[in-house]
JSON list of C-alpha atoms in Angstrom, two decimals:
[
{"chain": "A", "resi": 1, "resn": "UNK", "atom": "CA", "xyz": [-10.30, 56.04, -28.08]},
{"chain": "A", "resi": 2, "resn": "UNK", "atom": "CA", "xyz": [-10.63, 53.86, -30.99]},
{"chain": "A", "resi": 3, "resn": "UNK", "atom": "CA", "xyz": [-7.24, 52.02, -30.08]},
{"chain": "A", "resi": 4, "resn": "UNK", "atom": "CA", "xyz": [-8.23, 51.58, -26.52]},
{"chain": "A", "resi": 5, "resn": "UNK", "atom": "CA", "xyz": [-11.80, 50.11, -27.62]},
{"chain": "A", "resi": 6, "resn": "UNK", "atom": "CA", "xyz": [-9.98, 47.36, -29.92]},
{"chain": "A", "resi": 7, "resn": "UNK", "atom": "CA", "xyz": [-7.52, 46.52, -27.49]},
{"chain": "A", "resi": 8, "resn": "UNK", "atom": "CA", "xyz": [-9.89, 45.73, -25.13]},
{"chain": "A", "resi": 9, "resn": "UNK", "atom": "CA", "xyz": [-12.37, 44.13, -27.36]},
{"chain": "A", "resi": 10, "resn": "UNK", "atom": "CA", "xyz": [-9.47, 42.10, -28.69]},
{"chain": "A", "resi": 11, "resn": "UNK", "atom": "CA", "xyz": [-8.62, 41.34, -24.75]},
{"chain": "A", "resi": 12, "resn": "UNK", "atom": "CA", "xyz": [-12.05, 40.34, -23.75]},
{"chain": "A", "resi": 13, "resn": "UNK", "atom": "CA", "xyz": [-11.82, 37.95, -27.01]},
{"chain": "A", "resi": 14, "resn": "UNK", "atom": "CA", "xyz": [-8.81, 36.17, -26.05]},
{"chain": "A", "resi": 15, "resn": "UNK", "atom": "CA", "xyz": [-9.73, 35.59, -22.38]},
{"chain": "A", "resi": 16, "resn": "UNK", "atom": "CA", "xyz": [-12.09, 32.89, -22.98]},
{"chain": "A", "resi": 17, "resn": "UNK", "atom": "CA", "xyz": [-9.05, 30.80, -25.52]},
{"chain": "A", "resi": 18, "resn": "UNK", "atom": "CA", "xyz": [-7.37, 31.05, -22.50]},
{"chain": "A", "resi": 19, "resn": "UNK", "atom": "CA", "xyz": [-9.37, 30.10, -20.19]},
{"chain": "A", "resi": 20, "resn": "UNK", "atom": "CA", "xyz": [-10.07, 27.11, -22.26]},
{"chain": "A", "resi": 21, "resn": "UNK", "atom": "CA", "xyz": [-6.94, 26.17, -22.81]},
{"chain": "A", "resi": 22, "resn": "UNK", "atom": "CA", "xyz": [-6.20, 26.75, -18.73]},
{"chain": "A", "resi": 23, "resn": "UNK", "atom": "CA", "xyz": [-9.58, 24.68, -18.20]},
{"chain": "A", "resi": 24, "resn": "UNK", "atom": "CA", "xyz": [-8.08, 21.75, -20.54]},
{"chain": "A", "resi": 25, "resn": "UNK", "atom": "CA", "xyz": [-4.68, 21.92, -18.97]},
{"chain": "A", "resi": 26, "resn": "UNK", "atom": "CA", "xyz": [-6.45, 21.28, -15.99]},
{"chain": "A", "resi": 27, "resn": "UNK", "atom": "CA", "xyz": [-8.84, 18.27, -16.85]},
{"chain": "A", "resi": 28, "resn": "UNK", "atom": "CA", "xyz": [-5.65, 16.59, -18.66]},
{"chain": "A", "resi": 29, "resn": "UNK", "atom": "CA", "xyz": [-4.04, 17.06, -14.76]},
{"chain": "A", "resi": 30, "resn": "UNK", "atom": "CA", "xyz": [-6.73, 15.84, -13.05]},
{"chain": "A", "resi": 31, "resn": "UNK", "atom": "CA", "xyz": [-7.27, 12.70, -15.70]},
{"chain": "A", "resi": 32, "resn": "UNK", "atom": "CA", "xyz": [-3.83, 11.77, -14.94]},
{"chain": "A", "resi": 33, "resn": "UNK", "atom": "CA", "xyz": [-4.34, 12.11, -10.71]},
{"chain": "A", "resi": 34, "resn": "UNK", "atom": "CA", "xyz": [-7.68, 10.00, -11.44]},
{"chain": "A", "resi": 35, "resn": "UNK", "atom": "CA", "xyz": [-5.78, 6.95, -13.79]},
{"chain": "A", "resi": 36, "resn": "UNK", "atom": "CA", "xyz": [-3.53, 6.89, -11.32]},
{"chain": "A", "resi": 37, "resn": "UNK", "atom": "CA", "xyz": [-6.00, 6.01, -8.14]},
{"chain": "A", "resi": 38, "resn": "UNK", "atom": "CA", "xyz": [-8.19, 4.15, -10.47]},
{"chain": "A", "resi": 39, "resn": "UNK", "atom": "CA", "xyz": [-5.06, 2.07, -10.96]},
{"chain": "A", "resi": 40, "resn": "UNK", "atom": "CA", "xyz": [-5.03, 1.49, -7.20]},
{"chain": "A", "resi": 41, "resn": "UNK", "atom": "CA", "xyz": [-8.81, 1.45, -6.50]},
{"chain": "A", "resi": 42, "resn": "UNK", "atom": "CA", "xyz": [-10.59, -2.40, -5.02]},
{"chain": "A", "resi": 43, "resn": "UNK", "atom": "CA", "xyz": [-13.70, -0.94, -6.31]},
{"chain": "A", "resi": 44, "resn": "UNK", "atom": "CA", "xyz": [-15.30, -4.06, -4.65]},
{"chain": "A", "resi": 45, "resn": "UNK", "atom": "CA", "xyz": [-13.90, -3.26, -1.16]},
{"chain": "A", "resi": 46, "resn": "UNK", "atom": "CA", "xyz": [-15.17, 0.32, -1.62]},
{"chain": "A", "resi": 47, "resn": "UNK", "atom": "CA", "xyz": [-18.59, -1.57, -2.20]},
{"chain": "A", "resi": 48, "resn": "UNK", "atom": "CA", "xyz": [-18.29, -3.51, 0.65]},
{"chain": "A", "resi": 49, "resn": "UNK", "atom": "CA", "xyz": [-17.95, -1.22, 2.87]},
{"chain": "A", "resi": 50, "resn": "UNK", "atom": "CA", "xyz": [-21.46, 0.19, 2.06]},
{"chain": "A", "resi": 51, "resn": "UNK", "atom": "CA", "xyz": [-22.73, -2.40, 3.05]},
{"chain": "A", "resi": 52, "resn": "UNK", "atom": "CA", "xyz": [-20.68, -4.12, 5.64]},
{"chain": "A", "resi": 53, "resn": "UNK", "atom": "CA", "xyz": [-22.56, -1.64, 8.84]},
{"chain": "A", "resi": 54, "resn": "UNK", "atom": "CA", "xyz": [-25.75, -2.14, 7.32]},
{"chain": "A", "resi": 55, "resn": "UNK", "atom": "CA", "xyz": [-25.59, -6.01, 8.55]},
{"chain": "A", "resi": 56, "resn": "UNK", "atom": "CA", "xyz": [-23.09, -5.65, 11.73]},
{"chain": "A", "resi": 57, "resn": "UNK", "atom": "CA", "xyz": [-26.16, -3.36, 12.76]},
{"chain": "A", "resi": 58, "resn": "UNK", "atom": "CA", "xyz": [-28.73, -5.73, 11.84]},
{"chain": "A", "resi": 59, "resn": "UNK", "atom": "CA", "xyz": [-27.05, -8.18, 13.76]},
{"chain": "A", "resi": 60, "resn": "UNK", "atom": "CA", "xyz": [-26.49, -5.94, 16.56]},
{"chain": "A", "resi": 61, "resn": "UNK", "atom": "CA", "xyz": [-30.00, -5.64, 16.56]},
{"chain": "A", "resi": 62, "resn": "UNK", "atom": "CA", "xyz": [-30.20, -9.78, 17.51]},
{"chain": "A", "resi": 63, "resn": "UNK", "atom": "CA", "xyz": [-31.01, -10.25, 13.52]},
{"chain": "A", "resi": 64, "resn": "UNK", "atom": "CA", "xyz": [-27.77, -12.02, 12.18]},
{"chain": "A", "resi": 65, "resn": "UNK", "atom": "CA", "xyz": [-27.49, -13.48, 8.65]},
{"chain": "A", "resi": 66, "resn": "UNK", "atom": "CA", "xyz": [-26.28, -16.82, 7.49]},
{"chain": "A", "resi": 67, "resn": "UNK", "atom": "CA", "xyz": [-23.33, -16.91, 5.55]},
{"chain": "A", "resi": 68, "resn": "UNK", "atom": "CA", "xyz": [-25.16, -17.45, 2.13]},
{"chain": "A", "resi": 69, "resn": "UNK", "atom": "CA", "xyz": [-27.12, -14.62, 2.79]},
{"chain": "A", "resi": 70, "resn": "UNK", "atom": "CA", "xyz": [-24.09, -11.95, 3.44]},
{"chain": "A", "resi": 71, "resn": "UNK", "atom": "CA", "xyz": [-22.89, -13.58, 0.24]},
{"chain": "A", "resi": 72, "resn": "UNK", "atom": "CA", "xyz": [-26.12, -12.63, -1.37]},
{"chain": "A", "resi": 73, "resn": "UNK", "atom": "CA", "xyz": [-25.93, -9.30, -0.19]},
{"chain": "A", "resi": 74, "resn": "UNK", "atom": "CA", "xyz": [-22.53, -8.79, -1.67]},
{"chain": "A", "resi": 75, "resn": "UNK", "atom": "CA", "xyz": [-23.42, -10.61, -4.77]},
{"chain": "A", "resi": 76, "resn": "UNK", "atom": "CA", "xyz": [-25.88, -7.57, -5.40]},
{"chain": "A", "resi": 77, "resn": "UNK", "atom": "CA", "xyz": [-24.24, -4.67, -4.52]},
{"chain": "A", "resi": 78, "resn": "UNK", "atom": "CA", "xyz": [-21.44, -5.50, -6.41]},
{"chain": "A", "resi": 79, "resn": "UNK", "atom": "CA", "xyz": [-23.76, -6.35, -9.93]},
{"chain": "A", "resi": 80, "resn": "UNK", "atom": "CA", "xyz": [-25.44, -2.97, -9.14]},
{"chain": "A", "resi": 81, "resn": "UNK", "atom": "CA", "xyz": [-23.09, -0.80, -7.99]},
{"chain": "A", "resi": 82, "resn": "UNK", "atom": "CA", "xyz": [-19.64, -1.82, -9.45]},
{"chain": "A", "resi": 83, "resn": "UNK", "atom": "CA", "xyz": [-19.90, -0.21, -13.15]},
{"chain": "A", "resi": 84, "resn": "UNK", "atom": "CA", "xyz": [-22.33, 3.16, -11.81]},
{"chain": "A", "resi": 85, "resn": "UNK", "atom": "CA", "xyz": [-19.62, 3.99, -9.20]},
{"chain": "A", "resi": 86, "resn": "UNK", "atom": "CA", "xyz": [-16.43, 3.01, -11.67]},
{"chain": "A", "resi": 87, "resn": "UNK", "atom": "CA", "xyz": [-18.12, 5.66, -13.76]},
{"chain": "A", "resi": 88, "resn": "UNK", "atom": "CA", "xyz": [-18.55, 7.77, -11.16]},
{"chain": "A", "resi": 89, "resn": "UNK", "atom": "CA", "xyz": [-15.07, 8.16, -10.24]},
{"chain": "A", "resi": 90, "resn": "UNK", "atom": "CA", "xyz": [-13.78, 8.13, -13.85]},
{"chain": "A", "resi": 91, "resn": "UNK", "atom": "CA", "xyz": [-15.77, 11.30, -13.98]},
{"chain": "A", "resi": 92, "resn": "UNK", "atom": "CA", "xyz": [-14.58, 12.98, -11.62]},
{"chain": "A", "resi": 93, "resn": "UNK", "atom": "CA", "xyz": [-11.70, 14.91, -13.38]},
{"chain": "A", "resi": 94, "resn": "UNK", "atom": "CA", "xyz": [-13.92, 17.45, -14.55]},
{"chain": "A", "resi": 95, "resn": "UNK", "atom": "CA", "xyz": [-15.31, 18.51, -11.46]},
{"chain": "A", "resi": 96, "resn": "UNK", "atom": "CA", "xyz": [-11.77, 18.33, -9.90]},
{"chain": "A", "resi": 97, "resn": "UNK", "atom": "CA", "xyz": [-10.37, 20.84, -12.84]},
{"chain": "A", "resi": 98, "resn": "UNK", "atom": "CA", "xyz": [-13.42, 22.98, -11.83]},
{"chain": "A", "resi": 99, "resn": "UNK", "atom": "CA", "xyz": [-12.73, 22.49, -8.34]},
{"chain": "A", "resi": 100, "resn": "UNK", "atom": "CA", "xyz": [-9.13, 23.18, -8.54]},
{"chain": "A", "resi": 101, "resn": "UNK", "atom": "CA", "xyz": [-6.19, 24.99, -9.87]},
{"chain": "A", "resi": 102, "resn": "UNK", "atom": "CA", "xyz": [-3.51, 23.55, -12.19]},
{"chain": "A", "resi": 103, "resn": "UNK", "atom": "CA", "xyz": [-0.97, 23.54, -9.77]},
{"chain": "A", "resi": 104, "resn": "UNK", "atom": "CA", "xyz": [-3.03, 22.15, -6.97]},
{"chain": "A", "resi": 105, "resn": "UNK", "atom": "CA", "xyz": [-3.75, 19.44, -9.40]},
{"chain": "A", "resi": 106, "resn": "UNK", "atom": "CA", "xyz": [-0.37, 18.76, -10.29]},
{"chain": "A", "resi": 107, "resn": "UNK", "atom": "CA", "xyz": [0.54, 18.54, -6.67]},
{"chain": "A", "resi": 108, "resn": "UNK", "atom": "CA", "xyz": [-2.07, 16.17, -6.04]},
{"chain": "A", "resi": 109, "resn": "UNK", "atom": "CA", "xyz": [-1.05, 13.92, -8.97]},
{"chain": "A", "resi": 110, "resn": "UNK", "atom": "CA", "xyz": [2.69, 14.27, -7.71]},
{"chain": "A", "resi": 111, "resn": "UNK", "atom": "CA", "xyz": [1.81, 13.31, -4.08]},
{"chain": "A", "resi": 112, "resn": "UNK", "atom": "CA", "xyz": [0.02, 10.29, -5.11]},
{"chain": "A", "resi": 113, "resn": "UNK", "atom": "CA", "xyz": [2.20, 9.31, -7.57]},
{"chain": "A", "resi": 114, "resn": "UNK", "atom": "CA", "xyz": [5.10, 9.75, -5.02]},
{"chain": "A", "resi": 115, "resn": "UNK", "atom": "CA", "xyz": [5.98, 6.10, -2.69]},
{"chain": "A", "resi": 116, "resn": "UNK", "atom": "CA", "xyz": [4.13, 7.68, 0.70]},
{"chain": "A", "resi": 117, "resn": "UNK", "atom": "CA", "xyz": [1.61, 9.44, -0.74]},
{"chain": "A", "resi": 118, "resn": "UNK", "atom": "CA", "xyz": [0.43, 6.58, -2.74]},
{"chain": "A", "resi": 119, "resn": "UNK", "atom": "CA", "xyz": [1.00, 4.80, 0.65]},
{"chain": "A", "resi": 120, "resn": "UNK", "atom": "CA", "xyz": [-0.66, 7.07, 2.20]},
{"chain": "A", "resi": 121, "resn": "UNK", "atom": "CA", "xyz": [-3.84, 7.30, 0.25]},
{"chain": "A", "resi": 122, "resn": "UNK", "atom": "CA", "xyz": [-3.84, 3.78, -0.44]},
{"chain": "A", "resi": 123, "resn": "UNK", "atom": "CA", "xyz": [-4.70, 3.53, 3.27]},
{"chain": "A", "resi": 124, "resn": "UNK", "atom": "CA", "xyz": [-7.60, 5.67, 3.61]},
{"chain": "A", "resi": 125, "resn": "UNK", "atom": "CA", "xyz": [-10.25, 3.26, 2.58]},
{"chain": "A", "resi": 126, "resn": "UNK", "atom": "CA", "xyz": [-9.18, 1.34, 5.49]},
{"chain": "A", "resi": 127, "resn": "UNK", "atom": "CA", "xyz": [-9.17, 4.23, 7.87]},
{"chain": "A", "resi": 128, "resn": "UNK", "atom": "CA", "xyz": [-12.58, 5.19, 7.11]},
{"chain": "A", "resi": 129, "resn": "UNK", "atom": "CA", "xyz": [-14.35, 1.61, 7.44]},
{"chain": "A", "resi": 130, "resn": "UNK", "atom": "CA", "xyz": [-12.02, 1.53, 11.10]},
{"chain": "A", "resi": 131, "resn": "UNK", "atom": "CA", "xyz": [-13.49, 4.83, 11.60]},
{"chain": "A", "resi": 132, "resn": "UNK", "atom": "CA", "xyz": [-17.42, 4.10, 10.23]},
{"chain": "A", "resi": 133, "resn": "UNK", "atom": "CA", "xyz": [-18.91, 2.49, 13.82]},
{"chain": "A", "resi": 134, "resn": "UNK", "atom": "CA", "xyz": [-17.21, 5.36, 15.95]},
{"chain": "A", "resi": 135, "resn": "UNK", "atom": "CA", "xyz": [-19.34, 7.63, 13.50]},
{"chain": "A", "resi": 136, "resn": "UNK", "atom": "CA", "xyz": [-22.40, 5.20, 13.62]},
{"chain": "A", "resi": 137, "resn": "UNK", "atom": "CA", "xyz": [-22.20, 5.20, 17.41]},
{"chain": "A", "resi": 138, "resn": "UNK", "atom": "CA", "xyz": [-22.08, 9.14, 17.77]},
{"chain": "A", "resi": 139, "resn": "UNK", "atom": "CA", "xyz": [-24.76, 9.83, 15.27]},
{"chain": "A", "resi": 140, "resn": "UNK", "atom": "CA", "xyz": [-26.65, 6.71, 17.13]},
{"chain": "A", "resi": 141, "resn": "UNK", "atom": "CA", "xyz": [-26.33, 8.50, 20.42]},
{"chain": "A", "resi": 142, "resn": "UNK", "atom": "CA", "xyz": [-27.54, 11.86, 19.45]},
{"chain": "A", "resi": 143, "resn": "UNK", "atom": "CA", "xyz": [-30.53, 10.64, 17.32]},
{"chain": "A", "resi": 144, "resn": "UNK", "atom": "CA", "xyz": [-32.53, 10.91, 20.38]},
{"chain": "A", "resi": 145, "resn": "UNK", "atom": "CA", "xyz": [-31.63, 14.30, 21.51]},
{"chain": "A", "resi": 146, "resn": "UNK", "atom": "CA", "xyz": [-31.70, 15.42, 17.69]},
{"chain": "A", "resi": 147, "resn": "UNK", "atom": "CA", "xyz": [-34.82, 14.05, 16.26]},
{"chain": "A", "resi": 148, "resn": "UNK", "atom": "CA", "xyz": [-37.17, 15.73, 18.81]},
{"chain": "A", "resi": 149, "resn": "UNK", "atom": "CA", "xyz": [-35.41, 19.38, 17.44]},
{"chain": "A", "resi": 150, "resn": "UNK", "atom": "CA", "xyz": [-35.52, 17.96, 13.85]},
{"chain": "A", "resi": 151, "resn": "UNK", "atom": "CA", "xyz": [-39.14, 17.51, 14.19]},
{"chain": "A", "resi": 152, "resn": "UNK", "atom": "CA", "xyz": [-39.65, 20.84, 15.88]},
{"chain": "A", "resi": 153, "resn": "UNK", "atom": "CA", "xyz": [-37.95, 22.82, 12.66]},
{"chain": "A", "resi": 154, "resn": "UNK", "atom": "CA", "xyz": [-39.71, 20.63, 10.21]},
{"chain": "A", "resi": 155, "resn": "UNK", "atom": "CA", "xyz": [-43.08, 21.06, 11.57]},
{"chain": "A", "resi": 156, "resn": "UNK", "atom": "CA", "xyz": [-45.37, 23.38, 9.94]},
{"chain": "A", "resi": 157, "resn": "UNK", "atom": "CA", "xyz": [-46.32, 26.64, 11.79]}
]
């Protein structure tokens, strides 16, 4: 009984090493997938596409800016936002090794890394600022139909 008892104590010790060690296999993976698309990031287009609907709405909405003022606007979302969300994304190895296993990692990295899948994801940026007024339009039309229900769930009883 003794025997058993130390094996497993000695088991249960050596887990967590392992883990570890699994854990910082899998941040080093994910730190390589996230040099290699910080590489390829335009932080600054990323930025702009924040803000980009914001005024095609507002002129939409018959209130269109000058020139110097869209320049403005970009101006200072890139001083506020360009470092925070640089950071942002250089963090995000460690929630990705949380997130994922080493070999989902590692074919991650190797897809990117690879001519179309750097292609590939090297495109989606653009895919998803084609794609932001179809999504602005559908969540515009069911606002109406939406906030009435909204308001009936968040009302107090």
């Amino acid at each position: 009984m003794r025997i058993l008892t130390g094996a497993l104590v000695a088991l249960c010790l050596a887990f967590p090493a392992h883990a570890q060690d699994d854990r910082d296999a899998r941040v080093a993976m994910a730190k390589e997938y996230v040099d290699a698309t910080m590489t390829d990031m335009e932080i600054q287009e990323f930025i702009r596409q924040l803000w980009q609907p914001m005024v095609q709405q507002m002129a939409a909405n018959r209130q269109p800016m000058s020139e110097e003022q869209i320049m403005q606007i970009d101006k200072l979302f890139l001083d506020h936002l360009t470092q925070p969300l640089t950071d942002v994304m250089r963090k995000q190895d460690e929630i990705m090794a949380d997130l994922m296993t080493l070999e989902e990692l590692t074919a991650l990295r190797d897809f990117y890394t690879s001519e179309h899948g750097g292609a590939v994801m090297r495109k989606m940026p653009q895919l998803a600022q084609i794609q932001q007024p179809m999504i602005s339009a559908v969540l515009q039309a069911a606002m109406p139909e939406m906030m009435p229900k909204i308001e009936a769930i968040t009302m107090p009883k």
